[in-house]
């Protein structure tokens, strides 16, 4: 009677082979899972600040370090259809960084929407303005600024091409080259307030409380305080703008103008 082969006898290396195959399957699944997570989940920023830069979850600025990392670090980020949203969550004092270009003289060249949340940024601007330029795709809203200078100061914003809405500036009674708020306005300023005494330096030209020179639009903004012309050498001075080739509408000035000689004002086109 022929002997049938025993089909139940396992290969001596069958358990080793099964273990290796199972390990390969688990390894491939793990790699695939990691790839899927990295591909389809949003990227998480490794920095310490909070928020993701969207309207629903703006980047939160609560410290000087946050200002440097977010405002300065993301100055070129964003697009007109997808701006970087930032929210101030605390008062920020930048007076110790007046000569540090990591904090001062920022050029916002991208698209950023800064929600001030009525928080105050305190600066010394006698070395640099806080912003050298703001692009046409940037908006600052409800931001309070305060000057704390020990010598002649620059504007908060040297050149504005964007939108400034419902911001305020406290001058501190200091001397300025051109304006305590905006040097040259090519954009839109709406509902903004400059409060406090202002003295303009001898050599300053195109001097105004809201903007030194306006070729853009200024709406519903006001200046309150005493404006003093320090001496000769300037040309145009005004409560709202020193010179205007744009639009100024529904603006008010509540204060006085003081100068020791009207000859200090030449070619005046004050507004």
JSON list of C-alpha atoms in Angstrom, two decimals, residues 14-118:
[
{"chain": "A", "resi": 14, "resn": "UNK", "atom": "CA", "xyz": [8.57, 28.42, 8.15]},
{"chain": "A", "resi": 15, "resn": "UNK", "atom": "CA", "xyz": [8.23, 30.29, 11.46]},
{"chain": "A", "resi": 16, "resn": "UNK", "atom": "CA", "xyz": [11.24, 32.48, 10.65]},
{"chain": "A", "resi": 17, "resn": "UNK", "atom": "CA", "xyz": [9.88, 33.25, 7.20]},
{"chain": "A", "resi": 18, "resn": "UNK", "atom": "CA", "xyz": [6.45, 34.13, 8.62]},
{"chain": "A", "resi": 19, "resn": "UNK", "atom": "CA", "xyz": [8.02, 36.44, 11.21]},
{"chain": "A", "resi": 20, "resn": "UNK", "atom": "CA", "xyz": [10.07, 38.23, 8.57]},
{"chain": "A", "resi": 21, "resn": "UNK", "atom": "CA", "xyz": [7.05, 38.66, 6.29]},
{"chain": "A", "resi": 22, "resn": "UNK", "atom": "CA", "xyz": [4.91, 39.96, 9.15]},
{"chain": "A", "resi": 23, "resn": "UNK", "atom": "CA", "xyz": [7.63, 42.44, 10.12]},
{"chain": "A", "resi": 24, "resn": "UNK", "atom": "CA", "xyz": [7.86, 43.71, 6.54]},
{"chain": "A", "resi": 25, "resn": "UNK", "atom": "CA", "xyz": [4.08, 44.18, 6.38]},
{"chain": "A", "resi": 26, "resn": "UNK", "atom": "CA", "xyz": [4.05, 46.14, 9.66]},
{"chain": "A", "resi": 27, "resn": "UNK", "atom": "CA", "xyz": [7.00, 48.29, 8.53]},
{"chain": "A", "resi": 28, "resn": "UNK", "atom": "CA", "xyz": [5.33, 49.16, 5.22]},
{"chain": "A", "resi": 29, "resn": "UNK", "atom": "CA", "xyz": [2.07, 50.05, 6.99]},
{"chain": "A", "resi": 30, "resn": "UNK", "atom": "CA", "xyz": [3.94, 52.32, 9.41]},
{"chain": "A", "resi": 31, "resn": "UNK", "atom": "CA", "xyz": [5.76, 54.15, 6.59]},
{"chain": "A", "resi": 32, "resn": "UNK", "atom": "CA", "xyz": [2.52, 54.55, 4.64]},
{"chain": "A", "resi": 33, "resn": "UNK", "atom": "CA", "xyz": [0.75, 55.92, 7.70]},
{"chain": "A", "resi": 34, "resn": "UNK", "atom": "CA", "xyz": [3.50, 58.48, 8.33]},
{"chain": "A", "resi": 35, "resn": "UNK", "atom": "CA", "xyz": [3.45, 59.59, 4.69]},
{"chain": "A", "resi": 36, "resn": "UNK", "atom": "CA", "xyz": [-0.33, 59.97, 4.74]},
{"chain": "A", "resi": 37, "resn": "UNK", "atom": "CA", "xyz": [-0.27, 62.07, 7.92]},
{"chain": "A", "resi": 38, "resn": "UNK", "atom": "CA", "xyz": [2.43, 64.39, 6.59]},
{"chain": "A", "resi": 39, "resn": "UNK", "atom": "CA", "xyz": [0.69, 64.72, 3.23]},
{"chain": "A", "resi": 40, "resn": "UNK", "atom": "CA", "xyz": [-2.85, 65.44, 4.32]},
{"chain": "A", "resi": 41, "resn": "UNK", "atom": "CA", "xyz": [-2.52, 67.09, 7.72]},
{"chain": "A", "resi": 42, "resn": "UNK", "atom": "CA", "xyz": [-1.71, 70.85, 7.89]},
{"chain": "A", "resi": 43, "resn": "UNK", "atom": "CA", "xyz": [1.86, 71.76, 8.70]},
{"chain": "A", "resi": 44, "resn": "UNK", "atom": "CA", "xyz": [2.43, 72.71, 12.32]},
{"chain": "A", "resi": 45, "resn": "UNK", "atom": "CA", "xyz": [4.87, 75.57, 12.82]},
{"chain": "A", "resi": 46, "resn": "UNK", "atom": "CA", "xyz": [7.68, 74.67, 15.16]},
{"chain": "A", "resi": 47, "resn": "UNK", "atom": "CA", "xyz": [7.92, 78.13, 16.72]},
{"chain": "A", "resi": 48, "resn": "UNK", "atom": "CA", "xyz": [6.55, 78.91, 20.16]},
{"chain": "A", "resi": 49, "resn": "UNK", "atom": "CA", "xyz": [3.91, 81.45, 19.21]},
{"chain": "A", "resi": 50, "resn": "UNK", "atom": "CA", "xyz": [0.28, 80.48, 18.86]},
{"chain": "A", "resi": 51, "resn": "UNK", "atom": "CA", "xyz": [-2.10, 80.63, 15.92]},
{"chain": "A", "resi": 52, "resn": "UNK", "atom": "CA", "xyz": [-1.87, 79.59, 12.29]},
{"chain": "A", "resi": 53, "resn": "UNK", "atom": "CA", "xyz": [-2.12, 82.98, 10.58]},
{"chain": "A", "resi": 54, "resn": "UNK", "atom": "CA", "xyz": [-5.70, 82.60, 9.33]},
{"chain": "A", "resi": 55, "resn": "UNK", "atom": "CA", "xyz": [-8.70, 84.83, 10.05]},
{"chain": "A", "resi": 56, "resn": "UNK", "atom": "CA", "xyz": [-10.17, 82.13, 12.32]},
{"chain": "A", "resi": 57, "resn": "UNK", "atom": "CA", "xyz": [-6.83, 81.50, 14.05]},
{"chain": "A", "resi": 58, "resn": "UNK", "atom": "CA", "xyz": [-4.54, 84.54, 13.72]},
{"chain": "A", "resi": 59, "resn": "UNK", "atom": "CA", "xyz": [-0.97, 84.57, 14.90]},
{"chain": "A", "resi": 60, "resn": "UNK", "atom": "CA", "xyz": [-0.96, 86.00, 18.43]},
{"chain": "A", "resi": 61, "resn": "UNK", "atom": "CA", "xyz": [1.58, 88.65, 19.43]},
{"chain": "A", "resi": 62, "resn": "UNK", "atom": "CA", "xyz": [1.96, 88.81, 23.20]},
{"chain": "A", "resi": 63, "resn": "UNK", "atom": "CA", "xyz": [5.63, 89.75, 23.65]},
{"chain": "A", "resi": 64, "resn": "UNK", "atom": "CA", "xyz": [8.62, 91.47, 22.08]},
{"chain": "A", "resi": 65, "resn": "UNK", "atom": "CA", "xyz": [9.83, 88.06, 20.91]},
{"chain": "A", "resi": 66, "resn": "UNK", "atom": "CA", "xyz": [6.50, 87.45, 19.17]},
{"chain": "A", "resi": 67, "resn": "UNK", "atom": "CA", "xyz": [6.78, 90.84, 17.46]},
{"chain": "A", "resi": 68, "resn": "UNK", "atom": "CA", "xyz": [10.18, 89.89, 16.08]},
{"chain": "A", "resi": 69, "resn": "UNK", "atom": "CA", "xyz": [9.15, 86.38, 15.03]},
{"chain": "A", "resi": 70, "resn": "UNK", "atom": "CA", "xyz": [5.79, 87.24, 13.51]},
{"chain": "A", "resi": 71, "resn": "UNK", "atom": "CA", "xyz": [5.70, 90.88, 12.35]},
{"chain": "A", "resi": 72, "resn": "UNK", "atom": "CA", "xyz": [9.32, 90.96, 11.27]},
{"chain": "A", "resi": 73, "resn": "UNK", "atom": "CA", "xyz": [9.68, 87.27, 10.45]},
{"chain": "A", "resi": 74, "resn": "UNK", "atom": "CA", "xyz": [6.61, 87.10, 8.22]},
{"chain": "A", "resi": 75, "resn": "UNK", "atom": "CA", "xyz": [6.88, 90.57, 6.65]},
{"chain": "A", "resi": 76, "resn": "UNK", "atom": "CA", "xyz": [7.05, 89.11, 3.15]},
{"chain": "A", "resi": 77, "resn": "UNK", "atom": "CA", "xyz": [4.43, 86.38, 3.67]},
{"chain": "A", "resi": 78, "resn": "UNK", "atom": "CA", "xyz": [0.82, 86.29, 2.49]},
{"chain": "A", "resi": 79, "resn": "UNK", "atom": "CA", "xyz": [-0.97, 87.10, -0.74]},
{"chain": "A", "resi": 80, "resn": "UNK", "atom": "CA", "xyz": [-3.88, 89.46, -1.47]},
{"chain": "A", "resi": 81, "resn": "UNK", "atom": "CA", "xyz": [-6.27, 86.49, -1.57]},
{"chain": "A", "resi": 82, "resn": "UNK", "atom": "CA", "xyz": [-4.72, 84.85, 1.51]},
{"chain": "A", "resi": 83, "resn": "UNK", "atom": "CA", "xyz": [-3.18, 87.44, 3.85]},
{"chain": "A", "resi": 84, "resn": "UNK", "atom": "CA", "xyz": [-1.40, 86.63, 7.08]},
{"chain": "A", "resi": 85, "resn": "UNK", "atom": "CA", "xyz": [-3.67, 87.54, 10.00]},
{"chain": "A", "resi": 86, "resn": "UNK", "atom": "CA", "xyz": [-2.09, 88.79, 13.23]},
{"chain": "A", "resi": 87, "resn": "UNK", "atom": "CA", "xyz": [-3.71, 89.78, 16.51]},
{"chain": "A", "resi": 88, "resn": "UNK", "atom": "CA", "xyz": [-2.08, 91.78, 19.29]},
{"chain": "A", "resi": 89, "resn": "UNK", "atom": "CA", "xyz": [-2.87, 90.21, 22.63]},
{"chain": "A", "resi": 90, "resn": "UNK", "atom": "CA", "xyz": [-0.85, 92.49, 24.94]},
{"chain": "A", "resi": 91, "resn": "UNK", "atom": "CA", "xyz": [0.80, 95.90, 25.07]},
{"chain": "A", "resi": 92, "resn": "UNK", "atom": "CA", "xyz": [4.29, 95.75, 23.53]},
{"chain": "A", "resi": 93, "resn": "UNK", "atom": "CA", "xyz": [7.16, 97.99, 24.66]},
{"chain": "A", "resi": 94, "resn": "UNK", "atom": "CA", "xyz": [9.87, 98.31, 22.01]},
{"chain": "A", "resi": 95, "resn": "UNK", "atom": "CA", "xyz": [11.64, 101.35, 23.46]},
{"chain": "A", "resi": 96, "resn": "UNK", "atom": "CA", "xyz": [14.82, 99.38, 24.25]},
{"chain": "A", "resi": 97, "resn": "UNK", "atom": "CA", "xyz": [15.15, 98.32, 20.62]},
{"chain": "A", "resi": 98, "resn": "UNK", "atom": "CA", "xyz": [15.15, 101.78, 19.01]},
{"chain": "A", "resi": 99, "resn": "UNK", "atom": "CA", "xyz": [18.43, 101.13, 17.13]},
{"chain": "A", "resi": 100, "resn": "UNK", "atom": "CA", "xyz": [17.85, 97.42, 16.47]},
{"chain": "A", "resi": 101, "resn": "UNK", "atom": "CA", "xyz": [16.72, 96.78, 12.89]},
{"chain": "A", "resi": 102, "resn": "UNK", "atom": "CA", "xyz": [15.43, 93.36, 13.90]},
{"chain": "A", "resi": 103, "resn": "UNK", "atom": "CA", "xyz": [12.54, 95.25, 15.51]},
{"chain": "A", "resi": 104, "resn": "UNK", "atom": "CA", "xyz": [12.51, 98.70, 13.88]},
{"chain": "A", "resi": 105, "resn": "UNK", "atom": "CA", "xyz": [12.32, 99.81, 10.26]},
{"chain": "A", "resi": 106, "resn": "UNK", "atom": "CA", "xyz": [10.25, 96.81, 9.17]},
{"chain": "A", "resi": 107, "resn": "UNK", "atom": "CA", "xyz": [9.14, 96.76, 5.53]},
{"chain": "A", "resi": 108, "resn": "UNK", "atom": "CA", "xyz": [5.86, 94.89, 5.20]},
{"chain": "A", "resi": 109, "resn": "UNK", "atom": "CA", "xyz": [6.11, 93.76, 1.58]},
{"chain": "A", "resi": 110, "resn": "UNK", "atom": "CA", "xyz": [3.68, 90.85, 1.70]},
{"chain": "A", "resi": 111, "resn": "UNK", "atom": "CA", "xyz": [0.01, 90.82, 2.65]},
{"chain": "A", "resi": 112, "resn": "UNK", "atom": "CA", "xyz": [-0.62, 91.15, 6.39]},
{"chain": "A", "resi": 113, "resn": "UNK", "atom": "CA", "xyz": [-3.71, 92.11, 8.37]},
{"chain": "A", "resi": 114, "resn": "UNK", "atom": "CA", "xyz": [-2.79, 93.30, 11.87]},
{"chain": "A", "resi": 115, "resn": "UNK", "atom": "CA", "xyz": [-5.68, 93.44, 14.33]},
{"chain": "A", "resi": 116, "resn": "UNK", "atom": "CA", "xyz": [-4.53, 95.74, 17.12]},
{"chain": "A", "resi": 117, "resn": "UNK", "atom": "CA", "xyz": [-7.21, 94.73, 19.60]},
{"chain": "A", "resi": 118, "resn": "UNK", "atom": "CA", "xyz": [-6.72, 98.25, 21.08]}
]
